[in-house]
Amino acid sequence: MSATVSSSSTINLLPKETMTTAAASSAAIPTSTRNFTCIDLSDFDNRRDKIVADLMQASTGDGFFYVINHGIPIEDIRSMFQASVDFFALPDDIKRKYPMDISRNAGWEKLAQIRPSTGVADLKESAQFSFHGIEDLWPTEQDAPDFRTRSEKFMVQCHEVSVKLLTCLALGLGFQEDFFTRCHDITQPDILNTLRCLHYHDITGQTFPNCYWRAGAHTDFDTLTLLFQRPGENGLEVCPGREASTEFGHGDIWAPVNPKEGEIVCNLGDMIMRWSDDKFKSNFHRVRAPRVGEYQGPRYSIAYFNQANRSAIIQGRDRYPEPITAGEFLLRAVERNYNALKALKESQTKEEEKA
């Protein structure tokens, strides 16, 4: 789950924490190119030591990397994208039959996610699906032919790639090789892994204030995210430099992430940053709204979020020795995010009153 707050949700606040507004100032940070590590999963069993070494370099630095030779045929990626495009082309009245259910973290929503870094809704719509317990949220065959079949196949393919990466990440930290995979068991009803299809709207010829983004700066709450993009539909940027999973801090340079077709963009999330005692980095990223003169047509992406089973225990060895379930971890993360958004809104209100 990316670090977002739905504008339609209500969350009981914990005692107010001290919040930093560092993320809110991210729009002023300059952008520069950056070379991200490329993880090659070919000949996995024989090259595992090399893959572990490469992953450790990427995970302790940028927290972002490309994955190639991952085993998902490019035809299947294109097929999943077409299913996503066809679904979002449906009238909103049809898509509203499958509304976002926050308790199950599944369903469709539009212009509903608000980031503490911006205070305004992202310029997109999304549809999110999980492995269990969402029978009523899957589009019917009549509304979206083959959508569920393609999606469930693609989810399994993403899981198979994730198993290889999670195995290597565990070995890199000195854990048993199944340390992470047993905590992301898709056969269990409390698995939180999800597939999210995203549609960023066509904004051709339009300009927006600096506070508007296709997706505002955020981190992901999960363990590991797999992201698929289509050629020419760029805009994703990352800002390495976050030092602690409990803070909103970030570095001082944004870098564009522009994979080739078929490459998977992977990033680490807050769960594994805590598990690793902040050795692994879950860094801020965003999707920039293109300017006039750039490609401003629709942008589609697909994300597969690896989130630990709700009952799994997340516990570090030294910095974060407190055991916490993944379910409680997510609740705290959402509340922290909500408090940051509330603080930002209060600050903006005071500035308006002064004016």
mmCIF file of C-alpha atoms in Angstrom:
data_model
loop_
_atom_site.group_PDB
_atom_site.id
_atom_site.type_symbol
_atom_site.label_atom_id
_atom_site.label_comp_id
_atom_site.label_asym_id
_atom_site.label_seq_id
_atom_site.Cartn_x
_atom_site.Cartn_y
_atom_site.Cartn_z
ATOM 1 C CA MET A 1 0.000 0.000 0.000
ATOM 2 C CA SER A 2 1.433 3.324 -0.961
ATOM 3 C CA ALA A 3 1.477 6.013 1.694
ATOM 4 C CA THR A 4 -1.818 7.640 0.885
ATOM 5 C CA VAL A 5 -4.906 8.919 2.622
ATOM 6 C CA SER A 6 -8.303 8.566 1.009
ATOM 7 C CA SER A 7 -10.382 11.708 1.087
ATOM 8 C CA SER A 8 -13.460 9.611 1.792
ATOM 9 C CA SER A 9 -12.059 7.831 4.852
ATOM 10 C CA THR A 10 -12.345 8.729 8.518
ATOM 11 C CA ILE A 11 -9.687 7.570 10.953
ATOM 12 C CA ASN A 12 -9.662 7.906 14.714
ATOM 13 C CA LEU A 13 -6.575 9.901 15.639
ATOM 14 C CA LEU A 14 -4.041 8.760 18.187
ATOM 15 C CA PRO A 15 -2.514 11.414 20.463
ATOM 16 C CA LYS A 16 -0.992 13.942 18.076
ATOM 17 C CA GLU A 17 2.638 13.260 17.201
ATOM 18 C CA THR A 18 5.277 15.768 16.252
ATOM 19 C CA MET A 19 5.277 15.879 12.473
ATOM 20 C CA THR A 20 7.796 17.184 9.993
ATOM 21 C CA THR A 21 6.638 18.986 6.872
ATOM 22 C CA ALA A 22 9.766 18.030 4.950
ATOM 23 C CA ALA A 23 7.774 16.095 2.370
ATOM 24 C CA ALA A 24 5.540 19.084 1.725
ATOM 25 C CA SER A 25 8.515 21.114 0.517
ATOM 26 C CA SER A 26 9.617 18.481 -1.974
ATOM 27 C CA ALA A 27 8.272 20.346 -5.018
ATOM 28 C CA ALA A 28 11.175 22.814 -4.836
ATOM 29 C CA ILE A 29 13.878 20.131 -4.952
ATOM 30 C CA PRO A 30 15.769 19.957 -8.286
ATOM 31 C CA THR A 31 15.776 16.928 -10.599
ATOM 32 C CA SER A 32 18.857 15.149 -11.912
ATOM 33 C CA THR A 33 19.478 11.895 -13.790
ATOM 34 C CA ARG A 34 20.643 8.848 -11.835
ATOM 35 C CA ASN A 35 21.791 5.359 -12.807
ATOM 36 C CA PHE A 36 19.754 2.722 -10.974
ATOM 37 C CA THR A 37 21.012 -0.814 -10.405
ATOM 38 C CA CYS A 38 19.710 -3.461 -12.810
ATOM 39 C CA ILE A 39 18.968 -6.832 -11.208
ATOM 40 C CA ASP A 40 19.248 -9.762 -13.627
ATOM 41 C CA LEU A 41 17.245 -12.803 -12.452
ATOM 42 C CA SER A 42 18.401 -15.120 -15.244
ATOM 43 C CA ASP A 43 19.881 -18.499 -14.215
ATOM 44 C CA PHE A 44 18.615 -17.712 -10.732
ATOM 45 C CA ASP A 45 19.781 -20.821 -8.865
ATOM 46 C CA ASN A 46 23.355 -20.609 -10.147
ATOM 47 C CA ARG A 47 23.685 -16.812 -9.906
ATOM 48 C CA ARG A 48 21.975 -16.277 -6.569
ATOM 49 C CA ASP A 49 25.074 -14.980 -4.753
ATOM 50 C CA LYS A 50 25.588 -12.329 -7.440
ATOM 51 C CA ILE A 51 21.900 -11.345 -7.308
ATOM 52 C CA VAL A 52 22.073 -11.022 -3.521
ATOM 53 C CA ALA A 53 25.131 -8.763 -3.780
ATOM 54 C CA ASP A 54 23.502 -6.552 -6.414
ATOM 55 C CA LEU A 55 20.279 -6.317 -4.418
ATOM 56 C CA MET A 56 22.126 -5.325 -1.258
ATOM 57 C CA GLN A 57 23.850 -2.497 -3.120
ATOM 58 C CA ALA A 58 20.541 -1.222 -4.493
ATOM 59 C CA SER A 59 18.554 -1.737 -1.293
ATOM 60 C CA THR A 60 20.966 0.065 1.022
ATOM 61 C CA GLY A 61 21.285 3.003 -1.377
ATOM 62 C CA ASP A 62 18.515 4.098 -3.716
ATOM 63 C CA GLY A 63 15.901 1.595 -2.568
ATOM 64 C CA PHE A 64 14.897 1.490 -6.261
ATOM 65 C CA PHE A 65 16.141 -0.873 -8.972
ATOM 66 C CA TYR A 66 15.188 -2.378 -12.335
ATOM 67 C CA VAL A 67 14.587 -6.121 -12.772
ATOM 68 C CA ILE A 68 15.238 -7.915 -16.074
ATOM 69 C CA ASN A 69 14.949 -11.554 -17.191
ATOM 70 C CA HIS A 70 12.238 -11.973 -14.586
ATOM 71 C CA GLY A 71 10.206 -14.577 -16.438
ATOM 72 C CA ILE A 72 6.991 -12.617 -17.147
ATOM 73 C CA PRO A 73 6.516 -12.615 -20.942
ATOM 74 C CA ILE A 74 6.180 -9.143 -22.438
ATOM 75 C CA GLU A 75 2.991 -10.333 -24.151
ATOM 76 C CA ASP A 76 1.431 -10.978 -20.728
ATOM 77 C CA ILE A 77 2.450 -7.518 -19.510
ATOM 78 C CA ARG A 78 0.875 -5.932 -22.582
ATOM 79 C CA SER A 79 -2.253 -8.050 -22.116
ATOM 80 C CA MET A 80 -2.598 -6.882 -18.518
ATOM 81 C CA PHE A 81 -2.195 -3.282 -19.589
ATOM 82 C CA GLN A 82 -4.917 -3.714 -22.223
ATOM 83 C CA ALA A 83 -7.248 -5.167 -19.603
ATOM 84 C CA SER A 84 -6.549 -2.147 -17.405
ATOM 85 C CA VAL A 85 -7.123 0.325 -20.256
ATOM 86 C CA ASP A 86 -10.408 -1.365 -21.144
ATOM 87 C CA PHE A 87 -11.618 -1.269 -17.536
ATOM 88 C CA PHE A 88 -10.869 2.421 -17.052
ATOM 89 C CA ALA A 89 -12.609 3.189 -20.354
ATOM 90 C CA LEU A 90 -15.880 1.996 -18.812
ATOM 91 C CA PRO A 91 -18.391 4.662 -17.715
ATOM 92 C CA ASP A 92 -17.917 5.774 -14.111
ATOM 93 C CA ASP A 93 -21.398 4.460 -13.321
ATOM 94 C CA ILE A 94 -20.164 0.948 -14.125
ATOM 95 C CA LYS A 95 -16.929 1.323 -12.158
ATOM 96 C CA ARG A 96 -18.868 2.644 -9.150
ATOM 97 C CA LYS A 97 -20.368 -0.824 -8.783
ATOM 98 C CA TYR A 98 -16.956 -1.825 -7.365
ATOM 99 C CA PRO A 99 -16.150 0.992 -4.898
ATOM 100 C CA MET A 100 -12.995 1.128 -2.817
ATOM 101 C CA ASP A 101 -13.509 -0.733 0.465
ATOM 102 C CA ILE A 102 -10.801 0.559 2.776
ATOM 103 C CA SER A 103 -11.213 -2.288 5.257
ATOM 104 C CA ARG A 104 -10.342 -4.766 2.488
ATOM 105 C CA ASN A 105 -7.996 -2.411 0.617
ATOM 106 C CA ALA A 106 -9.682 -3.215 -2.685
ATOM 107 C CA GLY A 107 -11.979 -1.583 -5.212
ATOM 108 C CA TRP A 108 -12.129 1.427 -7.550
ATOM 109 C CA GLU A 109 -11.615 5.074 -6.625
ATOM 110 C CA LYS A 110 -11.140 8.326 -8.521
ATOM 111 C CA LEU A 111 -9.441 11.579 -7.455
ATOM 112 C CA ALA A 112 -9.565 10.266 -3.893
ATOM 113 C CA GLN A 113 -5.997 9.818 -2.631
ATOM 114 C CA ILE A 114 -4.481 12.776 -0.797
ATOM 115 C CA ARG A 115 -0.777 12.949 0.098
ATOM 116 C CA PRO A 116 0.650 14.845 3.091
ATOM 117 C CA SER A 117 3.244 16.195 0.650
ATOM 118 C CA THR A 118 0.600 18.086 -1.358
ATOM 119 C CA GLY A 119 -2.675 18.249 0.559
ATOM 120 C CA VAL A 120 -4.633 17.774 -2.679
ATOM 121 C CA ALA A 121 -5.981 14.708 -4.474
ATOM 122 C CA ASP A 122 -3.763 12.869 -6.962
ATOM 123 C CA LEU A 123 -4.831 13.335 -10.591
ATOM 124 C CA LYS A 124 -5.707 9.700 -11.192
ATOM 125 C CA GLU A 125 -8.102 6.804 -10.724
ATOM 126 C CA SER A 126 -7.185 3.310 -9.597
ATOM 127 C CA ALA A 127 -8.592 -0.178 -9.149
ATOM 128 C CA GLN A 128 -7.065 -2.498 -6.580
ATOM 129 C CA PHE A 129 -7.506 -6.227 -6.040
ATOM 130 C CA SER A 130 -6.288 -8.891 -3.601
ATOM 131 C CA PHE A 131 -6.183 -12.678 -3.436
ATOM 132 C CA HIS A 132 -9.016 -13.382 -0.998
ATOM 133 C CA GLY A 133 -12.315 -12.029 0.263
ATOM 134 C CA ILE A 134 -13.213 -9.549 -2.488
ATOM 135 C CA GLU A 135 -15.619 -11.550 -4.641
ATOM 136 C CA ASP A 136 -18.058 -8.615 -4.831
ATOM 137 C CA LEU A 137 -15.316 -6.174 -5.891
ATOM 138 C CA TRP A 138 -14.124 -8.051 -8.967
ATOM 139 C CA PRO A 139 -15.656 -6.624 -12.171
ATOM 140 C CA THR A 140 -18.077 -9.142 -13.639
ATOM 141 C CA GLU A 141 -17.407 -10.888 -16.926
ATOM 142 C CA GLN A 142 -20.285 -8.918 -18.412
ATOM 143 C CA ASP A 143 -18.800 -5.549 -17.396
ATOM 144 C CA ALA A 144 -15.145 -6.359 -18.116
ATOM 145 C CA PRO A 145 -14.579 -9.540 -20.139
ATOM 146 C CA ASP A 146 -11.434 -11.485 -19.144
ATOM 147 C CA PHE A 147 -10.350 -8.772 -16.690
ATOM 148 C CA ARG A 148 -10.409 -11.004 -13.622
ATOM 149 C CA THR A 149 -8.799 -13.945 -15.426
ATOM 150 C CA ARG A 150 -5.927 -11.817 -16.704
ATOM 151 C CA SER A 151 -5.489 -10.055 -13.377
ATOM 152 C CA GLU A 152 -5.330 -13.216 -11.286
ATOM 153 C CA LYS A 153 -2.822 -14.781 -13.685
ATOM 154 C CA PHE A 154 -0.698 -11.645 -13.550
ATOM 155 C CA MET A 155 -0.835 -11.544 -9.744
ATOM 156 C CA VAL A 156 0.572 -15.073 -9.567
ATOM 157 C CA GLN A 157 3.342 -14.141 -12.027
ATOM 158 C CA CYS A 158 4.233 -11.095 -9.921
ATOM 159 C CA HIS A 159 4.261 -13.236 -6.803
ATOM 160 C CA GLU A 160 6.718 -15.671 -8.387
ATOM 161 C CA VAL A 161 9.114 -12.808 -9.174
ATOM 162 C CA SER A 162 8.619 -11.432 -5.672
ATOM 163 C CA VAL A 163 9.531 -14.760 -4.078
ATOM 164 C CA LYS A 164 12.935 -14.683 -5.781
ATOM 165 C CA LEU A 165 13.594 -11.099 -4.709
ATOM 166 C CA LEU A 166 12.378 -11.622 -1.137
ATOM 167 C CA THR A 167 14.544 -14.735 -0.836
ATOM 168 C CA CYS A 168 17.645 -12.780 -1.859
ATOM 169 C CA LEU A 169 16.778 -9.846 0.396
ATOM 170 C CA ALA A 170 16.487 -12.214 3.361
ATOM 171 C CA LEU A 171 19.856 -13.812 2.606
ATOM 172 C CA GLY A 172 21.427 -10.380 2.240
ATOM 173 C CA LEU A 173 20.339 -9.487 5.765
ATOM 174 C CA GLY A 174 21.639 -12.775 7.179
ATOM 175 C CA PHE A 175 18.190 -14.315 7.664
ATOM 176 C CA GLN A 176 17.020 -17.753 6.575
ATOM 177 C CA GLU A 177 16.074 -17.723 2.901
ATOM 178 C CA ASP A 178 12.347 -18.173 3.635
ATOM 179 C CA PHE A 179 12.276 -15.439 6.301
ATOM 180 C CA PHE A 180 10.278 -13.014 4.143
ATOM 181 C CA THR A 181 8.490 -15.453 1.847
ATOM 182 C CA ARG A 182 6.772 -17.246 4.724
ATOM 183 C CA CYS A 183 5.444 -13.865 5.889
ATOM 184 C CA HIS A 184 3.955 -13.212 2.428
ATOM 185 C CA ASP A 185 1.947 -16.416 2.000
ATOM 186 C CA ILE A 186 -0.719 -15.831 -0.661
ATOM 187 C CA THR A 187 -2.517 -19.059 0.316
ATOM 188 C CA GLN A 188 -3.502 -17.563 3.676
ATOM 189 C CA PRO A 189 -6.701 -15.495 4.031
ATOM 190 C CA ASP A 190 -4.889 -12.662 5.830
ATOM 191 C CA ILE A 191 -2.476 -11.979 2.977
ATOM 192 C CA LEU A 192 -2.353 -8.260 2.155
ATOM 193 C CA ASN A 193 -0.655 -8.441 -1.272
ATOM 194 C CA THR A 194 -2.528 -6.398 -3.855
ATOM 195 C CA LEU A 195 -2.527 -5.574 -7.560
ATOM 196 C CA ARG A 196 -3.300 -1.941 -8.392
ATOM 197 C CA CYS A 197 -4.124 -0.697 -11.874
ATOM 198 C CA LEU A 198 -3.664 3.054 -12.269
ATOM 199 C CA HIS A 199 -4.905 5.549 -14.831
ATOM 200 C CA TYR A 200 -3.534 9.087 -14.820
ATOM 201 C CA HIS A 201 -5.915 11.259 -16.804
ATOM 202 C CA ASP A 202 -5.205 12.978 -20.111
ATOM 203 C CA ILE A 203 -4.255 16.593 -19.316
ATOM 204 C CA THR A 204 -3.249 17.710 -22.798
ATOM 205 C CA GLY A 205 -2.912 21.500 -22.971
ATOM 206 C CA GLN A 206 -3.619 21.982 -19.283
ATOM 207 C CA THR A 207 -1.407 23.601 -16.648
ATOM 208 C CA PHE A 208 -1.597 23.074 -12.912
ATOM 209 C CA PRO A 209 -0.223 24.827 -9.823
ATOM 210 C CA ASN A 210 2.988 23.448 -8.315
ATOM 211 C CA CYS A 211 1.010 21.666 -5.596
ATOM 212 C CA TYR A 212 -0.735 19.377 -8.135
ATOM 213 C CA TRP A 213 0.845 16.052 -9.069
ATOM 214 C CA ARG A 214 -0.291 12.959 -10.829
ATOM 215 C CA ALA A 215 0.882 11.310 -7.603
ATOM 216 C CA GLY A 216 2.358 13.406 -4.802
ATOM 217 C CA ALA A 217 5.570 12.491 -2.980
ATOM 218 C CA HIS A 218 5.117 9.411 -0.802
ATOM 219 C CA THR A 219 6.694 6.189 0.368
ATOM 220 C CA ASP A 220 5.087 2.757 0.143
ATOM 221 C CA PHE A 221 3.895 1.105 3.355
ATOM 222 C CA ASP A 222 4.671 -2.387 2.066
ATOM 223 C CA THR A 223 7.699 -4.681 1.881
ATOM 224 C CA LEU A 224 8.392 -4.625 -1.849
ATOM 225 C CA THR A 225 6.619 -3.034 -4.833
ATOM 226 C CA LEU A 226 6.783 -4.210 -8.455
ATOM 227 C CA LEU A 227 5.825 -1.477 -10.932
ATOM 228 C CA PHE A 228 5.121 -1.787 -14.650
ATOM 229 C CA GLN A 229 5.081 1.215 -17.026
ATOM 230 C CA ARG A 230 4.340 1.624 -20.721
ATOM 231 C CA PRO A 231 6.963 3.126 -23.066
ATOM 232 C CA GLY A 232 6.782 6.911 -23.369
ATOM 233 C CA GLU A 233 4.535 7.317 -20.331
ATOM 234 C CA ASN A 234 7.162 8.488 -17.887
ATOM 235 C CA GLY A 235 6.947 10.845 -14.927
ATOM 236 C CA LEU A 236 7.990 8.643 -12.003
ATOM 237 C CA GLU A 237 10.756 10.239 -9.899
ATOM 238 C CA VAL A 238 12.557 9.110 -6.734
ATOM 239 C CA CYS A 239 14.359 11.134 -4.060
ATOM 240 C CA PRO A 240 16.915 8.965 -2.210
ATOM 241 C CA GLY A 241 18.117 10.045 1.220
ATOM 242 C CA ARG A 242 15.576 8.839 3.811
ATOM 243 C CA GLU A 243 17.354 7.625 6.921
ATOM 244 C CA ALA A 244 14.611 6.327 9.261
ATOM 245 C CA SER A 245 11.347 4.509 8.548
ATOM 246 C CA THR A 246 9.578 6.555 11.237
ATOM 247 C CA GLU A 247 10.367 9.907 9.614
ATOM 248 C CA PHE A 248 9.272 11.847 6.535
ATOM 249 C CA GLY A 249 12.770 13.046 5.644
ATOM 250 C CA HIS A 250 14.271 12.746 2.179
ATOM 251 C CA GLY A 251 17.303 13.745 0.150
ATOM 252 C CA ASP A 252 17.908 16.829 -1.965
ATOM 253 C CA ILE A 253 17.690 15.564 -5.571
ATOM 254 C CA TRP A 254 14.816 13.958 -7.507
ATOM 255 C CA ALA A 255 15.804 11.435 -10.197
ATOM 256 C CA PRO A 256 13.574 10.225 -13.052
ATOM 257 C CA VAL A 257 12.866 6.484 -13.301
ATOM 258 C CA ASN A 258 12.465 5.519 -16.974
ATOM 259 C CA PRO A 259 12.524 1.741 -17.534
ATOM 260 C CA LYS A 260 12.548 0.054 -20.915
ATOM 261 C CA GLU A 261 9.486 -1.925 -21.948
ATOM 262 C CA GLY A 262 9.376 -5.223 -20.088
ATOM 263 C CA GLU A 263 11.636 -4.088 -17.254
ATOM 264 C CA ILE A 264 10.113 -4.035 -13.797
ATOM 265 C CA VAL A 265 10.741 -1.061 -11.528
ATOM 266 C CA CYS A 266 11.066 -2.277 -7.943
ATOM 267 C CA ASN A 267 11.206 -0.277 -4.749
ATOM 268 C CA LEU A 268 11.405 -1.192 -1.103
ATOM 269 C CA GLY A 269 8.721 -0.139 1.367
ATOM 270 C CA ASP A 270 8.459 0.901 4.995
ATOM 271 C CA MET A 271 7.847 -2.651 6.256
ATOM 272 C CA ILE A 272 11.200 -4.006 5.122
ATOM 273 C CA MET A 273 12.964 -0.791 6.122
ATOM 274 C CA ARG A 274 11.807 -1.453 9.689
ATOM 275 C CA TRP A 275 12.608 -5.177 9.441
ATOM 276 C CA SER A 276 16.145 -4.272 8.370
ATOM 277 C CA ASP A 277 16.592 -1.671 11.138
ATOM 278 C CA ASP A 278 16.754 1.044 8.443
ATOM 279 C CA LYS A 279 19.565 -0.657 6.493
ATOM 280 C CA PHE A 280 17.234 -0.954 3.506
ATOM 281 C CA LYS A 281 15.783 2.315 2.208
ATOM 282 C CA SER A 282 12.134 3.080 1.506
ATOM 283 C CA ASN A 283 12.518 6.376 -0.303
ATOM 284 C CA PHE A 284 10.074 9.038 -1.409
ATOM 285 C CA HIS A 285 8.806 8.925 -4.971
ATOM 286 C CA ARG A 286 6.197 10.815 -6.990
ATOM 287 C CA VAL A 287 4.663 11.034 -10.458
ATOM 288 C CA ARG A 288 5.249 14.467 -11.955
ATOM 289 C CA ALA A 289 2.476 16.144 -13.917
ATOM 290 C CA PRO A 290 3.876 16.747 -17.427
ATOM 291 C CA ARG A 291 4.191 20.312 -18.628
ATOM 292 C CA VAL A 292 2.792 21.796 -21.816
ATOM 293 C CA GLY A 293 5.070 20.681 -24.644
ATOM 294 C CA GLU A 294 5.700 17.271 -23.035
ATOM 295 C CA TYR A 295 3.544 14.189 -23.529
ATOM 296 C CA GLN A 296 0.398 14.983 -21.520
ATOM 297 C CA GLY A 297 -1.789 12.132 -22.680
ATOM 298 C CA PRO A 298 -3.071 9.372 -20.404
ATOM 299 C CA ARG A 299 -0.578 7.389 -18.353
ATOM 300 C CA TYR A 300 -1.198 3.823 -17.230
ATOM 301 C CA SER A 301 0.834 1.842 -14.726
ATOM 302 C CA ILE A 302 0.382 -1.385 -12.790
ATOM 303 C CA ALA A 303 1.757 -1.993 -9.300
ATOM 304 C CA TYR A 304 1.991 -5.202 -7.314
ATOM 305 C CA PHE A 305 2.397 -4.539 -3.597
ATOM 306 C CA ASN A 306 3.968 -7.203 -1.386
ATOM 307 C CA GLN A 307 2.546 -6.602 2.081
ATOM 308 C CA ALA A 308 3.153 -9.103 4.859
ATOM 309 C CA ASN A 309 0.309 -11.280 6.089
ATOM 310 C CA ARG A 310 -1.749 -9.318 8.594
ATOM 311 C CA SER A 311 -0.657 -11.634 11.446
ATOM 312 C CA ALA A 312 3.052 -11.637 10.504
ATOM 313 C CA ILE A 313 5.428 -10.147 13.069
ATOM 314 C CA ILE A 314 7.664 -7.291 11.940
ATOM 315 C CA GLN A 315 10.623 -6.937 14.285
ATOM 316 C CA GLY A 316 14.122 -5.589 13.878
ATOM 317 C CA ARG A 317 17.226 -6.859 15.632
ATOM 318 C CA ASP A 318 18.422 -3.667 17.312
ATOM 319 C CA ARG A 319 16.832 -0.342 16.294
ATOM 320 C CA TYR A 320 13.259 -1.693 16.229
ATOM 321 C CA PRO A 321 13.153 -4.626 18.688
ATOM 322 C CA GLU A 322 9.456 -4.106 19.449
ATOM 323 C CA PRO A 323 7.407 -6.887 17.797
ATOM 324 C CA ILE A 324 4.428 -5.577 15.851
ATOM 325 C CA THR A 325 2.003 -7.331 13.525
ATOM 326 C CA ALA A 326 1.813 -6.206 9.914
ATOM 327 C CA GLY A 327 -1.811 -5.240 10.502
ATOM 328 C CA GLU A 328 -0.879 -2.938 13.376
ATOM 329 C CA PHE A 329 2.081 -1.586 11.403
ATOM 330 C CA LEU A 330 -0.227 -0.497 8.582
ATOM 331 C CA LEU A 331 -2.678 1.075 11.009
ATOM 332 C CA ARG A 332 0.086 3.130 12.615
ATOM 333 C CA ALA A 333 1.438 4.151 9.216
ATOM 334 C CA VAL A 334 -1.969 5.366 8.037
ATOM 335 C CA GLU A 335 -2.536 7.268 11.283
ATOM 336 C CA ARG A 336 0.902 8.877 11.060
ATOM 337 C CA ASN A 337 0.184 9.851 7.471
ATOM 338 C CA TYR A 338 -3.243 11.201 8.400
ATOM 339 C CA ASN A 339 -1.802 13.286 11.229
ATOM 340 C CA ALA A 340 0.793 14.736 8.868
ATOM 341 C CA LEU A 341 -1.940 15.668 6.395
ATOM 342 C CA LYS A 342 -4.023 17.204 9.180
ATOM 343 C CA ALA A 343 -1.042 19.260 10.349
ATOM 344 C CA LEU A 344 -0.415 20.451 6.788
ATOM 345 C CA LYS A 345 -4.045 21.498 6.380
ATOM 346 C CA GLU A 346 -3.964 23.394 9.694
ATOM 347 C CA SER A 347 -0.786 25.179 8.634
ATOM 348 C CA GLN A 348 -2.321 26.162 5.302
ATOM 349 C CA THR A 349 -5.431 27.467 7.056
ATOM 350 C CA LYS A 350 -3.346 29.651 9.378
ATOM 351 C CA GLU A 351 -1.421 31.062 6.411
ATOM 352 C CA GLU A 352 -4.682 31.886 4.648
ATOM 353 C CA GLU A 353 -6.027 33.594 7.759
ATOM 354 C CA LYS A 354 -2.878 35.716 8.009
ATOM 355 C CA ALA A 355 -3.275 36.745 4.386
#
